[in-house]
Amino acid sequence: MPSRYDRQHIDISARFTRRNFTAPRQDLSGGGTPRARAAHGGRLRGDLAAAFEAFDRERPQDDRVDPVAGVFLELELARGTPVEAMERKRDGVTPTAARVENDDRRTVGLFVPNEARPVLDQILRDYATGPLTPAGEPQRKGFVEPIEQVRRARFETFWTDDDARLPEDPTERIWWEVWCVRSAEVELDALVNRLDARAAARDHRLYFPETVVVPVLTDRVTIELMLFSRFAITELRRASDAPTVFLDSDRDEQIGWSRELAERIVWPGSDAPAVCLLDTGVNRAHDLLEPAVSSGELHAVNASWGVNDTGAGHGTGMAGLALHGDLTTHLASMDARNLQHRLESVKILPPPGHSKTEERFYGPVTQSAIVIPEIERPTRARVFCMAVTNDKMSGARPTTWSAALDQAAAGVMIGDEGTPRRLIVTSTGNAPNHIERDRLVDADHIPIEDPAQAWNVLTVGGYTDKIEITEAAFAGYRPLAEAGDLSPHTRTSTSWARKSPFKPDLLMEAGNRALSPSGTDVLNADSLGLLSTGPDTDRQPLIPFRATSAATASAARMAARLMAAHPDYWPETVRALMVHGAEWTPPMRAAFDRAEGLRETAALLRRYGYGVADFERANASATNHVALVSQAAIQPYRARPARGFKECHFYPLPWPREALERLGDADVELKITLSYFIEPNPGISAGIDPYRYQSFGLRFDLRRRGESVREFAKRVNMAERSEGERITGVVDGDHWLFGPSSISAGSLHCDVWTGPAASLLTRDTICVRPIGGWWRNRAGVTTCERQARYALVVSLKTDEVEVDLHTPVDLAVRNASGIEIGFD
C-alpha cells in the first residue's frame, strides 16, 4: 500500500499535466489596444493568483523539509525571448531552469519570494490598466508582453534533460544532476542528509560562477520534496559522469582533453608531500603526470628493470588516480585546480623477460623499495601506496610480508634508528573476475589477500556508486551491485578468526560490473569504472581503471592531501582521520541496523570496514559536527620494581553543556578513533595470541554515567587502587555500536556511542590505557620502558542543524591551557 506521500505524488503528477495555451494571441505590438492589454494582463493576473493558490495548497508537506520562502512558477514565453528578461534582482525574482521548444518558444522557471508576490501582481495590474508611459507604451511592457502563460511550477519545469532519461518508476533510485545556487550548497547538503539521500563528494561536483552541479542519489519522490523546500535548486538532469565520453574520443581529442586540464592545474612544488607508488613503474611522459613527477623521482629495486611502466599500464593508471582522482569530473570542469602533492614511483615488479621475485623475498624487496626514495629525499612527507597482493594467499594470519610492512610502518626495520613512522596504504586484493554469474562468490567467502592483514597499514577495499551503463553494446544490461554497496571486485575478512585485525579499514570507489539481460553473464563495462592516465601517451592517454587498485590509489591521494593540509600530523594521525571521517552508505547502514547482537555487527565491520572515506569529512568539522585531535606519547609499561603497566592518559572533554541540555533526549553521536603503530614479533603463537605479536596495545574508555572521575580512574588503572581494593563497575548500557570486545584486534580502534544528549553530560572524560604486549613480558628493561606514540580523534555530532556544537567547544579549547584532571 503506498504511503501518504506516494499517493500525494501521484495526485500532484496528475495535476501537473501540461495545459496548452489555446486562446488566440493578441497582437500587442506597440502596446495593442487597451482592450487587448486589459485582456492579456487580466488573464495573466488570474493565472498568477491560481498558481499562488495551488502552490500554497498542494505543496508537499514533510517535517524534514524547511518551508520555502517563496513560490515557484513556470512561464511560457514568446519566441526568442531572453530568459534574463524575467529577472528582477531588486525584488529577488529569479529565473531558474529554461527550456527551448521546437518552435523556439521558451519555458522558464521563476522563483518569486513571498514578499514579491504583490509586486508581481502590481506589475501585471500596471500593464493592464495603468496609464501609458510618455512614449505611449504600456507600463512594464518588456516584462509582461513576452509572457504567454503562467502556472505553478511542476517537476518538469526543472527537468532540462531528454524526457526519455526520466525513470518510469518514481521510486527508482538514480543519480541526479542537481543544479544549485552556489551560496546554497551547504544548505542543499544538509537537506540531502535529512531526506536520507546521498550527495557525491566535492571531487565529483562541477563548479560554475553562479551554480554548482551536485550529483544526488535518490528517487523522484524525494527530488520533488527537495525542489519545493527552499530556493536552491535551479535545474535537474540525469547525472552521467561515465568516462566513456572521453574514452570514445579519438587520439587527438584525448590529447586535447588532457592538455586543456593540464593548463588549468597549478602544479605542486618540489617540497610537497608525495604518493610513492610501489608498482610496475610509471611513464611520466604524460601531460597530466610529468609536472608532478621528475625523472629523479622514478626508481626501481633492480636497476636492470628500468623505471618505466612495463606492467600493461597498471602503474601509470595508479599514478593518475593517486595524483588527480577520477579524471572524469575534472575533464568536464572548467575550474582551475591546485595540486598540493606529488608522485614518486619505485618499480617492485619485474618487466617481461625477467624472473619473478620469489615469495620469500616479498618482505625484503618491499622494505628495500621503501628506503630508496627516503635516501633521495629524507625530509619529504610521503604515503606509500601498494596495490600488489599475494594472489590466492589469505591474510588470515601474519606472514613475513605483512610483518615486514608492520616493521616499515613502525620505523623499526634494520637501520631504521631515528627514522619517522610511515603511512602505507594497501589493497585487499581483487575478487576473481569470472564472466559466468554462477561462478561468482559472495565477498564474505573471498578472504583478503596477504599482506593486507598487516596491523599498521591502511587496508582499502572497494565499494561502488557506478550504476549508469552508457555503452550501446550493453543495452539491456544492468549494474551487478546497487549504488552504495560493495564493489564486485573486492574482498573481506569475514572468514578470519575473531582476534585477527578488522580489515578493510575503509572503502573507496572500485567500480561495478554489468549483468546481462539473461542474468547469466557478468562483464566489465568502461562506464562502470574510473578514468585515469594511460601509459601509451601518444595514442591513448586516457584509460579505464577499476577494482581495488583504483580504490587504493584514491585512498593514498586522500592521505597525501591531508598531509599537505596538516604538515604537523603524524602518519598515525592521518590514518585515524581517514577512518574517523569514513561513513557507511545507506545500504551498509541498513545492514548494521538489521544486525542482531555485537557478533553480527563485528562481522559487518569485517565486510564494510569503517565505511567510505571522504576528504571533506576527514579534514573539517561543521557547526553541528566538531572533532578534537590529540597526538601524544605514552609509556605503557614499567620494568622496575616489578613489571607492570605504567601510564594512563585522561582527557577532559570540553562538552558544550548548554547545547547538550537544550538537545535533551535528542540523540547525539560520539565517535572515538585510536591509532598507533606496533612493533611486530611474528612467531609460533603470534597468529593465535595478539599479545605475542604486538609490542604494546592501547584501548580507550569513556567515563560512565554516574561514575565519579576518581572511580573512573580506579576502574581503568590498577595503579590508582589500594592494595586488595576491588572495583564494582557501573553498568555502561548498550549505547556502543561495537563494544570493547568487538574492537580488540589490530592497532586501530574505532567505536560510536549514540544516545540522548543529556546522558553525555557526565560522560566527559576519556582514558587511553595500555594492555598487554611482548614489550612487557618478553623484552629487556630498556625496551620494556619505551614510549609509544598514538593519535586520538574524538567527534560529537547531532542531526539538529540549528544547534551549534562547534563554537562553544572551539572556545573552550582555545581558552584551555594545560587542563589537568584531579582524582581527589
mmCIF file of N, CA, C and O in Angstrom, residues 596-639:
data_model
loop_
_atom_site.group_PDB
_atom_site.id
_atom_site.type_symbol
_atom_site.label_atom_id
_atom_site.label_comp_id
_atom_site.label_asym_id
_atom_site.label_seq_id
_atom_site.Cartn_x
_atom_site.Cartn_y
_atom_site.Cartn_z
ATOM 1 N N GLU A 596 21.747 -8.441 14.535
ATOM 2 C CA GLU A 596 21.278 -8.825 15.860
ATOM 3 C C GLU A 596 22.479 -9.181 16.728
ATOM 4 O O GLU A 596 23.089 -10.229 16.575
ATOM 5 N N GLY A 597 22.824 -8.290 17.612
ATOM 6 C CA GLY A 597 23.920 -8.553 18.535
ATOM 7 C C GLY A 597 25.265 -8.090 18.007
ATOM 8 O O GLY A 597 25.445 -7.819 16.815
ATOM 9 N N LEU A 598 26.228 -8.003 18.921
ATOM 10 C CA LEU A 598 27.552 -7.494 18.595
ATOM 11 C C LEU A 598 28.327 -8.438 17.677
ATOM 12 O O LEU A 598 29.182 -7.992 16.917
ATOM 13 N N ARG A 599 28.051 -9.721 17.729
ATOM 14 C CA ARG A 599 28.756 -10.667 16.860
ATOM 15 C C ARG A 599 28.449 -10.380 15.390
ATOM 16 O O ARG A 599 29.359 -10.344 14.550
ATOM 17 N N GLU A 600 27.169 -10.181 15.068
ATOM 18 C CA GLU A 600 26.812 -9.864 13.687
ATOM 19 C C GLU A 600 27.340 -8.490 13.280
ATOM 20 O O GLU A 600 27.759 -8.281 12.149
ATOM 21 N N THR A 601 27.320 -7.556 14.217
ATOM 22 C CA THR A 601 27.845 -6.224 13.924
ATOM 23 C C THR A 601 29.331 -6.286 13.613
ATOM 24 O O THR A 601 29.818 -5.634 12.679
ATOM 25 N N ALA A 602 30.074 -7.077 14.385
ATOM 26 C CA ALA A 602 31.507 -7.222 14.142
ATOM 27 C C ALA A 602 31.768 -7.867 12.788
ATOM 28 O O ALA A 602 32.735 -7.519 12.090
ATOM 29 N N ALA A 603 30.924 -8.809 12.393
ATOM 30 C CA ALA A 603 31.083 -9.434 11.082
ATOM 31 C C ALA A 603 30.904 -8.414 9.965
ATOM 32 O O ALA A 603 31.605 -8.458 8.949
ATOM 33 N N LEU A 604 29.963 -7.479 10.152
ATOM 34 C CA LEU A 604 29.763 -6.437 9.145
ATOM 35 C C LEU A 604 30.944 -5.479 9.091
ATOM 36 O O LEU A 604 31.263 -4.934 8.032
ATOM 37 N N LEU A 605 31.617 -5.274 10.238
ATOM 38 C CA LEU A 605 32.821 -4.446 10.243
ATOM 39 C C LEU A 605 33.903 -5.089 9.384
ATOM 40 O O LEU A 605 34.672 -4.383 8.722
ATOM 41 N N ARG A 606 33.962 -6.408 9.366
ATOM 42 C CA ARG A 606 34.927 -7.099 8.515
ATOM 43 C C ARG A 606 34.516 -7.074 7.046
ATOM 44 O O ARG A 606 35.315 -7.394 6.168
ATOM 45 N N ARG A 607 33.299 -6.702 6.774
ATOM 46 C CA ARG A 607 32.811 -6.614 5.392
ATOM 47 C C ARG A 607 32.950 -5.194 4.850
ATOM 48 O O ARG A 607 33.466 -4.984 3.756
ATOM 49 N N TYR A 608 32.491 -4.222 5.632
ATOM 50 C CA TYR A 608 32.423 -2.843 5.164
ATOM 51 C C TYR A 608 33.502 -1.936 5.754
ATOM 52 O O TYR A 608 33.570 -0.763 5.390
ATOM 53 N N GLY A 609 34.356 -2.481 6.665
ATOM 54 C CA GLY A 609 35.289 -1.598 7.345
ATOM 55 C C GLY A 609 34.528 -0.502 8.074
ATOM 56 O O GLY A 609 33.384 -0.682 8.492
ATOM 57 N N TYR A 610 35.163 0.653 8.207
ATOM 58 C CA TYR A 610 34.512 1.773 8.890
ATOM 59 C C TYR A 610 33.777 2.692 7.919
ATOM 60 O O TYR A 610 33.352 3.776 8.304
ATOM 61 N N GLY A 611 33.623 2.232 6.668
ATOM 62 C CA GLY A 611 32.809 2.983 5.728
ATOM 63 C C GLY A 611 33.618 3.573 4.592
ATOM 64 O O GLY A 611 34.772 3.222 4.353
ATOM 65 N N VAL A 612 32.972 4.486 3.885
ATOM 66 C CA VAL A 612 33.559 5.143 2.711
ATOM 67 C C VAL A 612 34.268 6.412 3.168
ATOM 68 O O VAL A 612 33.670 7.267 3.828
ATOM 69 N N ALA A 613 35.533 6.530 2.822
ATOM 70 C CA ALA A 613 36.320 7.691 3.238
ATOM 71 C C ALA A 613 35.943 8.913 2.413
ATOM 72 O O ALA A 613 35.564 8.810 1.251
ATOM 73 N N ASP A 614 36.066 10.091 3.029
ATOM 74 C CA ASP A 614 35.738 11.349 2.368
ATOM 75 C C ASP A 614 36.691 12.430 2.873
ATOM 76 O O ASP A 614 36.820 12.613 4.084
ATOM 77 N N PHE A 615 37.343 13.142 1.964
ATOM 78 C CA PHE A 615 38.342 14.122 2.360
ATOM 79 C C PHE A 615 37.736 15.245 3.190
ATOM 80 O O PHE A 615 38.310 15.672 4.193
ATOM 81 N N GLU A 616 36.590 15.767 2.779
ATOM 82 C CA GLU A 616 35.994 16.902 3.491
ATOM 83 C C GLU A 616 35.647 16.525 4.925
ATOM 84 O O GLU A 616 35.859 17.308 5.855
ATOM 85 N N ARG A 617 35.106 15.335 5.124
ATOM 86 C CA ARG A 617 34.775 14.915 6.488
ATOM 87 C C ARG A 617 36.039 14.686 7.317
ATOM 88 O O ARG A 617 36.067 14.970 8.512
ATOM 89 N N ALA A 618 37.081 14.153 6.684
ATOM 90 C CA ALA A 618 38.320 13.906 7.414
ATOM 91 C C ALA A 618 39.037 15.208 7.764
ATOM 92 O O ALA A 618 39.748 15.286 8.763
ATOM 93 N N ASN A 619 38.835 16.234 6.964
ATOM 94 C CA ASN A 619 39.626 17.455 7.081
ATOM 95 C C ASN A 619 38.943 18.573 7.859
ATOM 96 O O ASN A 619 39.606 19.500 8.315
ATOM 97 N N ALA A 620 37.633 18.531 7.982
ATOM 98 C CA ALA A 620 36.934 19.683 8.549
ATOM 99 C C ALA A 620 35.792 19.229 9.438
ATOM 100 O O ALA A 620 35.356 18.084 9.402
ATOM 101 N N SER A 621 35.293 20.161 10.254
ATOM 102 C CA SER A 621 34.118 19.902 11.080
ATOM 103 C C SER A 621 33.165 21.074 10.948
ATOM 104 O O SER A 621 33.581 22.228 10.898
ATOM 105 N N ALA A 622 31.892 20.772 10.850
ATOM 106 C CA ALA A 622 30.865 21.809 10.720
ATOM 107 C C ALA A 622 30.380 22.222 12.104
ATOM 108 O O ALA A 622 30.831 21.710 13.126
ATOM 109 N N THR A 623 29.443 23.164 12.140
ATOM 110 C CA THR A 623 28.977 23.678 13.429
ATOM 111 C C THR A 623 28.263 22.605 14.243
ATOM 112 O O THR A 623 28.242 22.674 15.463
ATOM 113 N N ASN A 624 27.660 21.620 13.586
ATOM 114 C CA ASN A 624 26.974 20.573 14.332
ATOM 115 C C ASN A 624 27.765 19.261 14.303
ATOM 116 O O ASN A 624 27.236 18.201 14.549
ATOM 117 N N HIS A 625 29.064 19.345 13.977
ATOM 118 C CA HIS A 625 29.923 18.162 13.937
ATOM 119 C C HIS A 625 31.338 18.637 14.259
ATOM 120 O O HIS A 625 32.055 19.132 13.400
ATOM 121 N N VAL A 626 31.736 18.496 15.513
ATOM 122 C CA VAL A 626 33.017 19.018 15.964
ATOM 123 C C VAL A 626 33.972 17.872 16.277
ATOM 124 O O VAL A 626 33.575 16.853 16.827
ATOM 125 N N ALA A 627 35.242 18.035 15.861
ATOM 126 C CA ALA A 627 36.237 16.986 16.070
ATOM 127 C C ALA A 627 37.416 17.525 16.863
ATOM 128 O O ALA A 627 37.838 18.669 16.675
ATOM 129 N N LEU A 628 37.938 16.704 17.770
ATOM 130 C CA LEU A 628 39.122 17.019 18.556
ATOM 131 C C LEU A 628 40.200 15.997 18.229
ATOM 132 O O LEU A 628 39.918 14.802 18.131
ATOM 133 N N VAL A 629 41.438 16.463 18.051
ATOM 134 C CA VAL A 629 42.544 15.598 17.665
ATOM 135 C C VAL A 629 43.670 15.755 18.670
ATOM 136 O O VAL A 629 44.040 16.874 19.045
ATOM 137 N N SER A 630 44.233 14.626 19.115
ATOM 138 C CA SER A 630 45.365 14.656 20.029
ATOM 139 C C SER A 630 46.452 13.719 19.518
ATOM 140 O O SER A 630 46.166 12.606 19.058
ATOM 141 N N GLN A 631 47.707 14.175 19.597
ATOM 142 C CA GLN A 631 48.871 13.352 19.306
ATOM 143 C C GLN A 631 49.716 13.310 20.582
ATOM 144 O O GLN A 631 50.062 14.362 21.123
ATOM 145 N N ALA A 632 50.026 12.120 21.057
ATOM 146 C CA ALA A 632 50.713 12.030 22.334
ATOM 147 C C ALA A 632 51.606 10.793 22.386
ATOM 148 O O ALA A 632 51.476 9.868 21.573
ATOM 149 N N ALA A 633 52.517 10.789 23.357
ATOM 150 C CA ALA A 633 53.376 9.638 23.631
ATOM 151 C C ALA A 633 53.059 9.127 25.024
ATOM 152 O O ALA A 633 52.839 9.904 25.958
ATOM 153 N N ILE A 634 53.039 7.817 25.161
ATOM 154 C CA ILE A 634 52.702 7.188 26.425
ATOM 155 C C ILE A 634 53.733 6.106 26.730
ATOM 156 O O ILE A 634 54.269 5.464 25.814
ATOM 157 N N GLN A 635 54.054 5.908 27.998
ATOM 158 C CA GLN A 635 54.886 4.780 28.405
ATOM 159 C C GLN A 635 53.960 3.690 28.927
ATOM 160 O O GLN A 635 53.436 3.775 30.035
ATOM 161 N N PRO A 636 53.754 2.639 28.130
ATOM 162 C CA PRO A 636 52.759 1.628 28.529
ATOM 163 C C PRO A 636 53.187 0.813 29.751
ATOM 164 O O PRO A 636 52.345 0.440 30.567
ATOM 165 N N TYR A 637 54.512 0.511 29.885
ATOM 166 C CA TYR A 637 54.932 -0.449 30.903
ATOM 167 C C TYR A 637 56.104 0.100 31.731
ATOM 168 O O TYR A 637 56.811 1.015 31.320
ATOM 169 N N ARG A 638 56.286 -0.511 32.893
ATOM 170 C CA ARG A 638 57.466 -0.263 33.721
ATOM 171 C C ARG A 638 58.146 -1.614 33.964
ATOM 172 O O ARG A 638 57.491 -2.668 34.015
ATOM 173 N N ALA A 639 59.460 -1.568 34.119
ATOM 174 C CA ALA A 639 60.214 -2.802 34.390
ATOM 175 C C ALA A 639 60.614 -2.920 35.844
ATOM 176 O O ALA A 639 60.917 -4.023 36.319
#
